[in-house]
Amino acid sequence: MGNLTGVFTILREAQKQLALAGRKEKDEGLQAVMNAIDEDREAILAANKQDVERARASGMKEALVDRLALNDKRINEMIAGVEVVLRQEDPIGRVLDGWTLPNGLFIEKVTVPLGTCAIIYESRPNVTVDAFCLAYKAGCSILLRGSSAALESNRALVASIRRALASVNRFPDTVALADSGSRDEVDEILSARGLVDVVIPRGGRDLIRRVVDNARVPVIETGEGNCHIYVEPSADFQNAVDIVENAKIQKPGACNAVETLLVHRDAAEVFIPLVAQRLAGRVLLRCCDRSRAVLEKAQNIPSSLKIEPATEADWATEYLDYILAVKVVDSLDEAITHINRYGTKHSEAILTNDLAASQEFEKRVDAACAYTNASIRFTDGGQFGFGAELGISTQKFHARGPMGLEALTTIKYRVRGTGQIRE
Amino acid sequence: MGNLTGVFTILREAQKQLALAGRKEKDEGLQAVMNAIDEDREAILAANKQDVERARASGMKEALVDRLALNDKRINEMIAGVEVVLRQEDPIGRVLDGWTLPNGLFIEKVTVPLGTCAIIYESRPNVTVDAFCLAYKAGCSILLRGSSAALESNRALVASIRRALASVNRFPDTVALADSGSRDEVDEILSARGLVDVVIPRGGRDLIRRVVDNARVPVIETGEGNCHIYVEPSADFQNAVDIVENAKIQKPGACNAVETLLVHRDAAEVFIPLVAQRLAGRVLLRCCDRSRAVLEKAQNIPSSLKIEPATEADWATEYLDYILAVKVVDSLDEAITHINRYGTKHSEAILTNDLAASQEFEKRVDAACAYTNASIRFTDGGQFGFGAELGISTQKFHARGPMGLEALTTIKYRVRGTGQIRE
């Protein structure tokens, strides 16, 4: 028996009650949480300040400190995220299908909560609130296992959430924080067969690999994004440059940032120099031989442009940095084959005005999101309109792409008879 | 590199082609398979005869030999199963949802094939055809790993299927038989991360446990069925006796047979003797103290009735035999609590005329199928109208209950823009 056994038992019992709650009760709980986070704002910010100071003292990089740090605006965003979820329809009790057998037996397929969930995540405290509110609305209980760097922030947030739910008598025991900070806790979650219905790792590649390799409970893999943009000769090149810039620079550390730019050979001579001009001084280009040759011949390339030769390893790398691999391909087929070989099934885009090419790309690319003529940075639960997200699934099993409420549901068949027996 | 690496590569390449096929092409393939199995009937029966003779010579129980044996009727049923699947709508390319973001980006959620599947199953050769036709219609390739006892039957069936698909030029390489008979083959399937998108074990508890414990690829657990029927005082007792008899005796070895009968205390004195009279001489009853006391007091109990005291272990046992556990409960709540504690989330029934009780049972019982007033033997892909089934999922993740075409699909988001970038 591990340390979390008692916690799982409480979560499971509370979930049984929450599963029976209607939308009204659940929304009352969420409204109370919105109010409480607003009211507890100072305590939450004070707790977060402790985490941030500890992080800086331990030498955490400023980019990571930024992910950890809360401020009024971020707290407002958390609250707004809960509100979007509150306003969504109840994902539970929806009849997805229904039919009557020849013998009169009536079958209905209805959505029900998945059960008790766990999320293992890194420093961003907003994940605490996002994951809670999605689980709660979907009738699931949730164990939150945040990073030790965000411990005080998460304690303050979870305390606020639980107090709010208790104050309106709406299932406060459906949420718990695993806060011992020990790695044993993660192992205990990963081996909790029969106690945890799904574990979602949300963070860097190492965390996700560790979870996938060791879990004996169902897992949804998230967020590894080696994403591509493929540019055809018929694309609007000015717009295409905007899209490549947006997908690379707007947030290079995001899983939906572009890592490799694929350019059709007939677009290469004009388009690659345009990209280089736009990104010079900001992004290092790792170029295949053909794209390098194009740039060496081109006029008007700023001296601030940095280029390195790409190696095989570049095609498989998620840089999460101001680096972009560039490769010239001979055809749409070559682009799709490259993507399906090196991609992580996350988000892939074609920029083109060729309808047949767009359709072929959409069909053949094996990814959660296949884009035509837009930045792949839109792959996000908030952007998609889900209010919050549990993460972006890069697997095909159970959930794919940005995960909102639906990822936390399953189905049940209701079968109603008048005494039927099987012949 | 294991022995199956080459097989997986071929299956995956063929699946990419099949994924692009329309319904017409897939149905042409299925029609050719129906014709071929009919034409190859004698060869298939001859191969099956070899398996049956070998099985009998090795001392296999007749009940198991019966599961292995084919005859004209069973071959006709196989063909009929393919036809039902052929007539079903294409599960691929269905738009499940679609919306436009404020910036004009249009998002569609579309069904796509899950990919390359594997099924590990025991002696019934009809599973070979069922699994193939569902996978094929869902645009998936499939590796069939049947039992060595059915090796010749499966070889003949798969050869017939592949010849049929080749004759109409419709993706013959989407189906393969793992026929080395070695257990290493199973281990290789279970560790084929990135090569196999799902593994479905279909067979006895030991097989399923072995797969679940060792798999590093996604698994759908199937078929463990410790199922209950709960009888209330308001039930139609004559009909309830019919249902209990049907659920216990019609096929005791099936996962959807009843294993424990729960009887409300106010129904016990009348109903338990009725059940005993009906089952006497055919079914052993393992009774709780209260149900035993009822039977000891009751009139007109045939001397052929066999009773034993139930122990705690009985509540957790899937007998798959002519044995029925019987327990008196004080309330609906006790019945539901018992079911959620000992059940395997498969099929559970309440027999009642009390609407509120039926509704509470449906809501609170955690099972794939919650029945009111019917035999639980209907939990079956064929009975549900799916034509064939891959098995009955007893997990909540990805698929639940009888698995037809939908269990082999996943989704993809198509995102179409006009140059949108993220602010």
Short mmCIF file of N, CA and C in Angstrom, two decimals, chain A residues 20 99 101 103 105 107 109 112 114-115 193 197-198 212-213 216 218-221 239 242-243 246 250 256 362-365 367-375 377-378 380 383-384 386 395-398 400-402 406 410-423, chain B residues 20 99 101 103 105 107 109 112 114-115 193 197-198 212-213 216 218-221 239 242-243 246 250 256 362-365 367-375 377-378 380 383-384 386 395-398 400-402 406 410-423:
data_model
loop_
_atom_site.label_atom_id
_atom_site.label_comp_id
_atom_site.label_asym_id
_atom_site.label_seq_id
_atom_site.Cartn_x
_atom_site.Cartn_y
_atom_site.Cartn_z
N LEU A 20 -23.18 11.44 -10.58
CA LEU A 20 -24.65 11.51 -10.56
C LEU A 20 -25.17 12.95 -10.59
N TRP A 99 -31.14 2.62 -30.83
CA TRP A 99 -31.86 1.83 -31.83
C TRP A 99 -32.63 0.72 -31.14
N LEU A 101 -33.88 -3.30 -31.44
CA LEU A 101 -33.64 -4.57 -32.12
C LEU A 101 -34.98 -5.14 -32.60
N ASN A 103 -36.42 -7.72 -31.83
CA ASN A 103 -37.20 -8.29 -30.72
C ASN A 103 -37.75 -7.23 -29.76
N LEU A 105 -35.99 -4.97 -28.06
CA LEU A 105 -35.00 -4.47 -27.09
C LEU A 105 -34.51 -3.10 -27.57
N ILE A 107 -31.83 -0.06 -27.26
CA ILE A 107 -30.45 0.18 -26.83
C ILE A 107 -30.11 1.65 -27.03
N LYS A 109 -26.85 4.47 -26.45
CA LYS A 109 -25.43 4.66 -26.15
C LYS A 109 -25.27 6.05 -25.55
N VAL A 112 -20.81 8.80 -20.30
CA VAL A 112 -20.63 8.77 -18.84
C VAL A 112 -19.20 9.22 -18.53
N LEU A 114 -15.35 9.24 -17.42
CA LEU A 114 -14.30 8.22 -17.50
C LEU A 114 -13.96 7.69 -16.12
N GLY A 115 -13.99 8.53 -15.09
CA GLY A 115 -13.76 8.05 -13.72
C GLY A 115 -12.77 8.92 -12.97
N ARG A 193 -3.34 0.37 -11.02
CA ARG A 193 -4.36 -0.30 -11.83
C ARG A 193 -5.64 -0.49 -11.02
N ASP A 197 -8.21 5.73 -13.81
CA ASP A 197 -8.73 5.35 -15.12
C ASP A 197 -7.91 5.92 -16.27
N VAL A 198 -7.18 6.99 -16.02
CA VAL A 198 -6.26 7.49 -17.04
C VAL A 198 -5.22 8.40 -16.38
N VAL A 212 5.06 6.91 -20.25
CA VAL A 212 4.64 5.90 -21.22
C VAL A 212 5.37 4.58 -20.98
N ASP A 213 6.64 4.66 -20.67
CA ASP A 213 7.41 3.44 -20.49
C ASP A 213 7.04 2.67 -19.23
N ARG A 216 1.28 1.27 -15.96
CA ARG A 216 0.45 0.08 -16.08
C ARG A 216 -1.03 0.48 -16.06
N PRO A 218 -3.95 3.21 -18.10
CA PRO A 218 -4.05 3.87 -19.40
C PRO A 218 -3.41 5.26 -19.39
N VAL A 219 -2.75 5.58 -20.48
CA VAL A 219 -2.03 6.86 -20.60
C VAL A 219 -2.48 7.57 -21.87
N ILE A 220 -2.56 8.88 -21.80
CA ILE A 220 -2.67 9.66 -23.04
C ILE A 220 -1.39 10.47 -23.20
N GLU A 221 -0.64 10.13 -24.24
CA GLU A 221 0.60 10.86 -24.53
C GLU A 221 0.27 12.24 -25.06
N ASN A 239 1.94 35.79 -47.53
CA ASN A 239 1.19 35.22 -46.42
C ASN A 239 1.95 34.01 -45.83
N ASP A 242 4.48 35.11 -43.44
CA ASP A 242 3.84 35.48 -42.17
C ASP A 242 3.55 34.23 -41.33
N ILE A 243 3.04 33.22 -42.00
CA ILE A 243 2.65 32.00 -41.27
C ILE A 243 3.89 31.29 -40.71
N ASN A 246 5.12 33.27 -37.78
CA ASN A 246 4.23 33.10 -36.63
C ASN A 246 4.43 31.73 -35.98
N GLN A 250 6.35 32.99 -32.60
CA GLN A 250 5.39 33.52 -31.63
C GLN A 250 5.56 32.87 -30.27
N ASN A 256 3.31 23.21 -30.60
CA ASN A 256 2.73 23.44 -31.92
C ASN A 256 3.52 24.46 -32.74
N GLU A 362 -4.44 16.58 -46.57
CA GLU A 362 -5.36 16.31 -45.45
C GLU A 362 -5.59 14.83 -45.26
N LYS A 363 -5.72 14.11 -46.35
CA LYS A 363 -6.02 12.69 -46.25
C LYS A 363 -4.83 11.86 -45.81
N ARG A 364 -3.67 12.18 -46.39
CA ARG A 364 -2.54 11.27 -46.21
C ARG A 364 -1.68 11.59 -45.00
N VAL A 365 -1.68 12.83 -44.54
CA VAL A 365 -0.83 13.15 -43.40
C VAL A 365 -1.42 12.54 -42.13
N ALA A 367 -1.71 12.86 -38.69
CA ALA A 367 -1.51 13.81 -37.59
C ALA A 367 -2.86 14.17 -36.99
N ALA A 368 -2.83 14.65 -35.75
CA ALA A 368 -4.07 15.07 -35.10
C ALA A 368 -4.72 16.20 -35.88
N CYS A 369 -3.90 17.14 -36.36
CA CYS A 369 -4.44 18.31 -37.05
C CYS A 369 -3.72 18.52 -38.37
N ALA A 370 -4.48 18.52 -39.46
CA ALA A 370 -3.94 18.76 -40.80
C ALA A 370 -4.46 20.11 -41.27
N TYR A 371 -3.55 21.07 -41.42
CA TYR A 371 -3.91 22.45 -41.76
C TYR A 371 -3.71 22.75 -43.24
N THR A 372 -4.57 23.61 -43.76
CA THR A 372 -4.32 24.24 -45.04
C THR A 372 -4.36 25.76 -44.83
N ASN A 373 -3.29 26.41 -45.20
CA ASN A 373 -3.22 27.88 -45.22
C ASN A 373 -3.53 28.54 -43.88
N ALA A 374 -2.89 28.06 -42.83
CA ALA A 374 -2.99 28.74 -41.54
C ALA A 374 -1.80 28.32 -40.69
N SER A 375 -1.54 29.11 -39.67
CA SER A 375 -0.46 28.78 -38.75
C SER A 375 -0.86 27.59 -37.88
N ARG A 377 0.00 27.09 -35.01
CA ARG A 377 -0.08 27.49 -33.61
C ARG A 377 -1.50 27.46 -33.06
N PHE A 378 -2.50 27.24 -33.93
CA PHE A 378 -3.88 27.19 -33.43
C PHE A 378 -4.23 25.87 -32.75
N ASP A 380 -4.68 24.01 -30.05
CA ASP A 380 -4.70 24.41 -28.65
C ASP A 380 -6.17 24.39 -28.20
N GLN A 383 -7.71 27.89 -28.16
CA GLN A 383 -7.96 28.39 -29.51
C GLN A 383 -9.11 27.64 -30.18
N PHE A 384 -9.18 26.34 -29.96
CA PHE A 384 -10.23 25.53 -30.59
C PHE A 384 -11.61 25.82 -29.98
N PHE A 386 -12.32 25.15 -26.60
CA PHE A 386 -12.64 24.23 -25.50
C PHE A 386 -12.48 24.90 -24.13
N GLN A 395 -1.40 10.69 -29.54
CA GLN A 395 -1.71 9.30 -29.85
C GLN A 395 -3.06 9.23 -30.54
N LYS A 396 -3.36 8.05 -31.08
CA LYS A 396 -4.63 7.91 -31.79
C LYS A 396 -5.67 7.23 -30.92
N PHE A 397 -5.24 6.68 -29.82
CA PHE A 397 -6.08 5.83 -28.99
C PHE A 397 -6.83 6.70 -27.98
N HIS A 398 -8.13 6.58 -27.98
CA HIS A 398 -9.04 7.25 -27.03
C HIS A 398 -9.23 8.74 -27.29
N ARG A 400 -7.46 12.34 -29.42
CA ARG A 400 -6.46 12.84 -30.36
C ARG A 400 -6.58 14.35 -30.48
N GLY A 401 -5.44 15.03 -30.49
CA GLY A 401 -5.45 16.48 -30.62
C GLY A 401 -5.77 17.16 -29.30
N PRO A 402 -6.16 18.46 -29.34
CA PRO A 402 -6.44 19.18 -28.10
C PRO A 402 -7.55 18.46 -27.32
N GLU A 406 -14.50 16.11 -23.77
CA GLU A 406 -14.83 14.81 -24.34
C GLU A 406 -13.80 13.73 -24.02
N THR A 410 -16.53 8.41 -21.34
CA THR A 410 -16.61 7.14 -22.03
C THR A 410 -18.10 6.90 -22.27
N ILE A 411 -18.46 5.69 -22.67
CA ILE A 411 -19.88 5.46 -22.94
C ILE A 411 -20.40 4.28 -22.13
N LYS A 412 -21.70 4.21 -22.06
CA LYS A 412 -22.39 3.08 -21.43
C LYS A 412 -23.59 2.80 -22.31
N TYR A 413 -23.90 1.50 -22.50
CA TYR A 413 -25.13 1.15 -23.20
C TYR A 413 -26.24 0.92 -22.18
N ARG A 414 -27.34 1.63 -22.36
CA ARG A 414 -28.55 1.33 -21.58
C ARG A 414 -29.40 0.41 -22.44
N VAL A 415 -29.78 -0.72 -21.91
CA VAL A 415 -30.56 -1.69 -22.67
C VAL A 415 -31.86 -1.94 -21.92
N ARG A 416 -32.97 -1.59 -22.55
CA ARG A 416 -34.26 -1.69 -21.87
C ARG A 416 -35.15 -2.69 -22.60
N GLY A 417 -35.65 -3.66 -21.84
CA GLY A 417 -36.47 -4.69 -22.45
C GLY A 417 -37.81 -4.82 -21.79
N THR A 418 -38.54 -5.81 -22.27
CA THR A 418 -39.84 -6.16 -21.68
C THR A 418 -39.84 -7.66 -21.46
N GLY A 419 -38.67 -8.16 -21.03
CA GLY A 419 -38.58 -9.58 -20.72
C GLY A 419 -37.89 -10.43 -21.78
N GLN A 420 -37.17 -9.81 -22.70
CA GLN A 420 -36.55 -10.56 -23.80
C GLN A 420 -35.48 -11.54 -23.31
N ILE A 421 -35.50 -12.74 -23.90
CA ILE A 421 -34.40 -13.69 -23.70
C ILE A 421 -33.81 -14.02 -25.07
N ARG A 422 -32.56 -14.52 -25.04
CA ARG A 422 -31.88 -14.79 -26.31
C ARG A 422 -32.23 -16.19 -26.80
N GLU A 423 -32.58 -16.25 -28.07
CA GLU A 423 -32.96 -17.56 -28.65
C GLU A 423 -31.72 -18.41 -28.85
N LEU B 20 -7.01 5.22 -47.80
CA LEU B 20 -7.46 6.17 -48.83
C LEU B 20 -8.61 5.62 -49.67
N TRP B 99 -16.84 23.50 -36.86
CA TRP B 99 -17.18 24.85 -36.41
C TRP B 99 -16.18 25.85 -36.99
N LEU B 101 -13.97 29.36 -36.20
CA LEU B 101 -13.49 30.25 -35.15
C LEU B 101 -13.80 31.70 -35.53
N ASN B 103 -11.93 34.04 -36.09
CA ASN B 103 -11.02 34.55 -37.12
C ASN B 103 -11.26 33.91 -38.49
N LEU B 105 -11.17 30.65 -39.22
CA LEU B 105 -10.58 29.32 -39.37
C LEU B 105 -11.69 28.28 -39.21
N ILE B 107 -12.81 24.40 -38.70
CA ILE B 107 -12.29 23.15 -38.13
C ILE B 107 -13.34 22.06 -38.30
N LYS B 109 -13.94 17.82 -37.48
CA LYS B 109 -13.47 16.62 -36.78
C LYS B 109 -13.98 15.42 -37.56
N VAL B 112 -11.08 8.73 -38.96
CA VAL B 112 -10.02 8.12 -39.78
C VAL B 112 -9.71 6.74 -39.18
N LEU B 114 -7.88 3.69 -37.33
CA LEU B 114 -6.94 3.65 -36.20
C LEU B 114 -5.54 3.26 -36.68
N GLY B 115 -5.46 2.39 -37.67
CA GLY B 115 -4.14 2.03 -38.21
C GLY B 115 -3.95 0.54 -38.36
N ARG B 193 5.90 -1.18 -30.22
CA ARG B 193 5.52 0.24 -30.15
C ARG B 193 5.83 0.94 -31.46
N ASP B 197 -1.04 -0.26 -33.62
CA ASP B 197 -1.80 0.82 -32.98
C ASP B 197 -2.73 0.32 -31.89
N VAL B 198 -3.09 -0.96 -31.94
CA VAL B 198 -3.86 -1.54 -30.83
C VAL B 198 -3.73 -3.06 -30.89
N VAL B 212 -2.40 -7.77 -20.93
CA VAL B 212 -2.47 -6.49 -20.24
C VAL B 212 -1.20 -6.23 -19.43
N ASP B 213 -0.70 -7.27 -18.80
CA ASP B 213 0.49 -7.08 -17.96
C ASP B 213 1.75 -6.79 -18.77
N ARG B 216 3.26 -3.14 -24.24
CA ARG B 216 3.77 -1.77 -24.29
C ARG B 216 3.08 -1.02 -25.44
N PRO B 218 -0.98 -0.02 -27.05
CA PRO B 218 -2.34 0.10 -26.52
C PRO B 218 -3.10 -1.22 -26.60
N VAL B 219 -3.87 -1.50 -25.55
CA VAL B 219 -4.62 -2.76 -25.46
C VAL B 219 -6.08 -2.44 -25.20
N ILE B 220 -6.96 -3.25 -25.76
CA ILE B 220 -8.36 -3.22 -25.32
C ILE B 220 -8.64 -4.55 -24.64
N GLU B 221 -8.90 -4.49 -23.35
CA GLU B 221 -9.24 -5.69 -22.59
C GLU B 221 -10.63 -6.15 -22.96
N ASN B 239 -41.36 -14.27 -15.72
CA ASN B 239 -40.42 -13.79 -16.73
C ASN B 239 -39.00 -13.74 -16.18
N ASP B 242 -37.42 -17.03 -16.42
CA ASP B 242 -37.00 -17.28 -17.81
C ASP B 242 -35.66 -16.57 -18.11
N ILE B 243 -35.56 -15.35 -17.65
CA ILE B 243 -34.35 -14.57 -17.94
C ILE B 243 -33.13 -15.16 -17.23
N ASN B 246 -32.18 -18.32 -19.02
CA ASN B 246 -31.55 -18.01 -20.30
C ASN B 246 -30.12 -17.50 -20.10
N GLN B 250 -28.14 -20.81 -21.45
CA GLN B 250 -28.12 -20.84 -22.92
C GLN B 250 -26.71 -21.03 -23.45
N ASN B 256 -20.99 -13.23 -21.28
CA ASN B 256 -22.19 -12.50 -20.89
C ASN B 256 -23.22 -13.39 -20.19
N GLU B 362 -29.41 1.99 -13.73
CA GLU B 362 -28.73 2.40 -14.98
C GLU B 362 -27.64 3.43 -14.72
N LYS B 363 -27.93 4.36 -13.82
CA LYS B 363 -26.98 5.45 -13.59
C LYS B 363 -25.78 5.00 -12.78
N ARG B 364 -26.05 4.21 -11.74
CA ARG B 364 -24.97 3.94 -10.78
C ARG B 364 -24.14 2.72 -11.10
N VAL B 365 -24.68 1.77 -11.83
CA VAL B 365 -23.89 0.57 -12.13
C VAL B 365 -22.79 0.91 -13.13
N ALA B 367 -20.77 -0.32 -15.68
CA ALA B 367 -20.63 -1.44 -16.60
C ALA B 367 -20.85 -0.96 -18.02
N ALA B 368 -20.34 -1.74 -18.98
CA ALA B 368 -20.54 -1.38 -20.38
C ALA B 368 -22.03 -1.39 -20.71
N CYS B 369 -22.76 -2.37 -20.19
CA CYS B 369 -24.18 -2.51 -20.52
C CYS B 369 -25.00 -2.65 -19.26
N ALA B 370 -25.94 -1.74 -19.06
CA ALA B 370 -26.85 -1.80 -17.92
C ALA B 370 -28.25 -2.12 -18.44
N TYR B 371 -28.74 -3.31 -18.08
CA TYR B 371 -30.01 -3.80 -18.61
C TYR B 371 -31.16 -3.60 -17.62
N THR B 372 -32.34 -3.38 -18.17
CA THR B 372 -33.58 -3.50 -17.40
C THR B 372 -34.47 -4.51 -18.10
N ASN B 373 -34.88 -5.55 -17.37
CA ASN B 373 -35.87 -6.52 -17.85
C ASN B 373 -35.51 -7.20 -19.17
N ALA B 374 -34.29 -7.72 -19.24
CA ALA B 374 -33.92 -8.55 -20.39
C ALA B 374 -32.71 -9.39 -19.99
N SER B 375 -32.49 -10.43 -20.76
CA SER B 375 -31.34 -11.29 -20.52
C SER B 375 -30.06 -10.57 -20.93
N ARG B 377 -27.54 -11.86 -22.02
CA ARG B 377 -26.90 -12.56 -23.13
C ARG B 377 -26.92 -11.75 -24.43
N PHE B 378 -27.63 -10.64 -24.46
CA PHE B 378 -27.65 -9.83 -25.69
C PHE B 378 -26.40 -8.98 -25.89
N ASP B 380 -23.43 -8.45 -27.27
CA ASP B 380 -22.77 -9.18 -28.34
C ASP B 380 -22.86 -8.34 -29.60
N GLN B 383 -25.68 -9.51 -31.92
CA GLN B 383 -27.01 -9.18 -31.39
C GLN B 383 -27.28 -7.68 -31.45
N PHE B 384 -26.24 -6.89 -31.17
CA PHE B 384 -26.42 -5.44 -31.18
C PHE B 384 -26.61 -4.90 -32.61
N PHE B 386 -24.07 -5.19 -35.04
CA PHE B 386 -22.80 -4.77 -35.64
C PHE B 386 -22.28 -5.79 -36.67
N GLN B 395 -13.08 -2.41 -20.63
CA GLN B 395 -12.41 -1.22 -20.13
C GLN B 395 -13.21 0.00 -20.56
N LYS B 396 -12.86 1.14 -19.99
CA LYS B 396 -13.59 2.36 -20.33
C LYS B 396 -12.84 3.19 -21.36
N PHE B 397 -11.60 2.84 -21.58
CA PHE B 397 -10.70 3.66 -22.37
C PHE B 397 -10.81 3.28 -23.84
N HIS B 398 -11.10 4.24 -24.69
CA HIS B 398 -11.17 4.10 -26.15
C HIS B 398 -12.43 3.37 -26.63
N ARG B 400 -15.84 0.63 -25.37
CA ARG B 400 -16.52 -0.03 -24.25
C ARG B 400 -17.67 -0.86 -24.80
N GLY B 401 -17.82 -2.07 -24.27
CA GLY B 401 -18.91 -2.94 -24.71
C GLY B 401 -18.56 -3.62 -26.03
N PRO B 402 -19.59 -4.16 -26.72
CA PRO B 402 -19.32 -4.87 -27.98
C PRO B 402 -18.62 -3.94 -28.97
N GLU B 406 -16.60 1.03 -35.09
CA GLU B 406 -16.19 2.29 -34.49
C GLU B 406 -14.95 2.16 -33.62
N THR B 410 -10.29 6.44 -35.28
CA THR B 410 -9.90 7.54 -34.43
C THR B 410 -10.31 8.81 -35.18
N ILE B 411 -9.87 9.96 -34.74
CA ILE B 411 -10.30 11.17 -35.44
C ILE B 411 -9.09 11.98 -35.90
N LYS B 412 -9.37 12.89 -36.78
CA LYS B 412 -8.37 13.86 -37.24
C LYS B 412 -9.10 15.20 -37.38
N TYR B 413 -8.41 16.27 -37.01
CA TYR B 413 -9.00 17.60 -37.25
C TYR B 413 -8.47 18.13 -38.58
N ARG B 414 -9.41 18.52 -39.45
CA ARG B 414 -9.03 19.25 -40.67
C ARG B 414 -9.22 20.72 -40.36
N VAL B 415 -8.18 21.50 -40.55
CA VAL B 415 -8.25 22.92 -40.23
C VAL B 415 -7.95 23.69 -41.50
N ARG B 416 -8.92 24.47 -41.95
CA ARG B 416 -8.75 25.17 -43.23
C ARG B 416 -8.82 26.68 -43.01
N GLY B 417 -7.80 27.34 -43.48
CA GLY B 417 -7.74 28.78 -43.27
C GLY B 417 -7.58 29.54 -44.56
N THR B 418 -7.44 30.84 -44.40
CA THR B 418 -7.17 31.73 -45.52
C THR B 418 -5.98 32.62 -45.14
N GLY B 419 -5.02 32.00 -44.44
CA GLY B 419 -3.81 32.73 -44.08
C GLY B 419 -3.74 33.17 -42.63
N GLN B 420 -4.60 32.63 -41.77
CA GLN B 420 -4.63 33.06 -40.37
C GLN B 420 -3.32 32.78 -39.62
N ILE B 421 -2.91 33.75 -38.82
CA ILE B 421 -1.82 33.54 -37.88
C ILE B 421 -2.34 33.83 -36.47
N ARG B 422 -1.64 33.28 -35.48
CA ARG B 422 -2.11 33.44 -34.09
C ARG B 422 -1.57 34.75 -33.53
N GLU B 423 -2.47 35.50 -32.91
CA GLU B 423 -2.06 36.80 -32.33
C GLU B 423 -1.26 36.58 -31.06
#
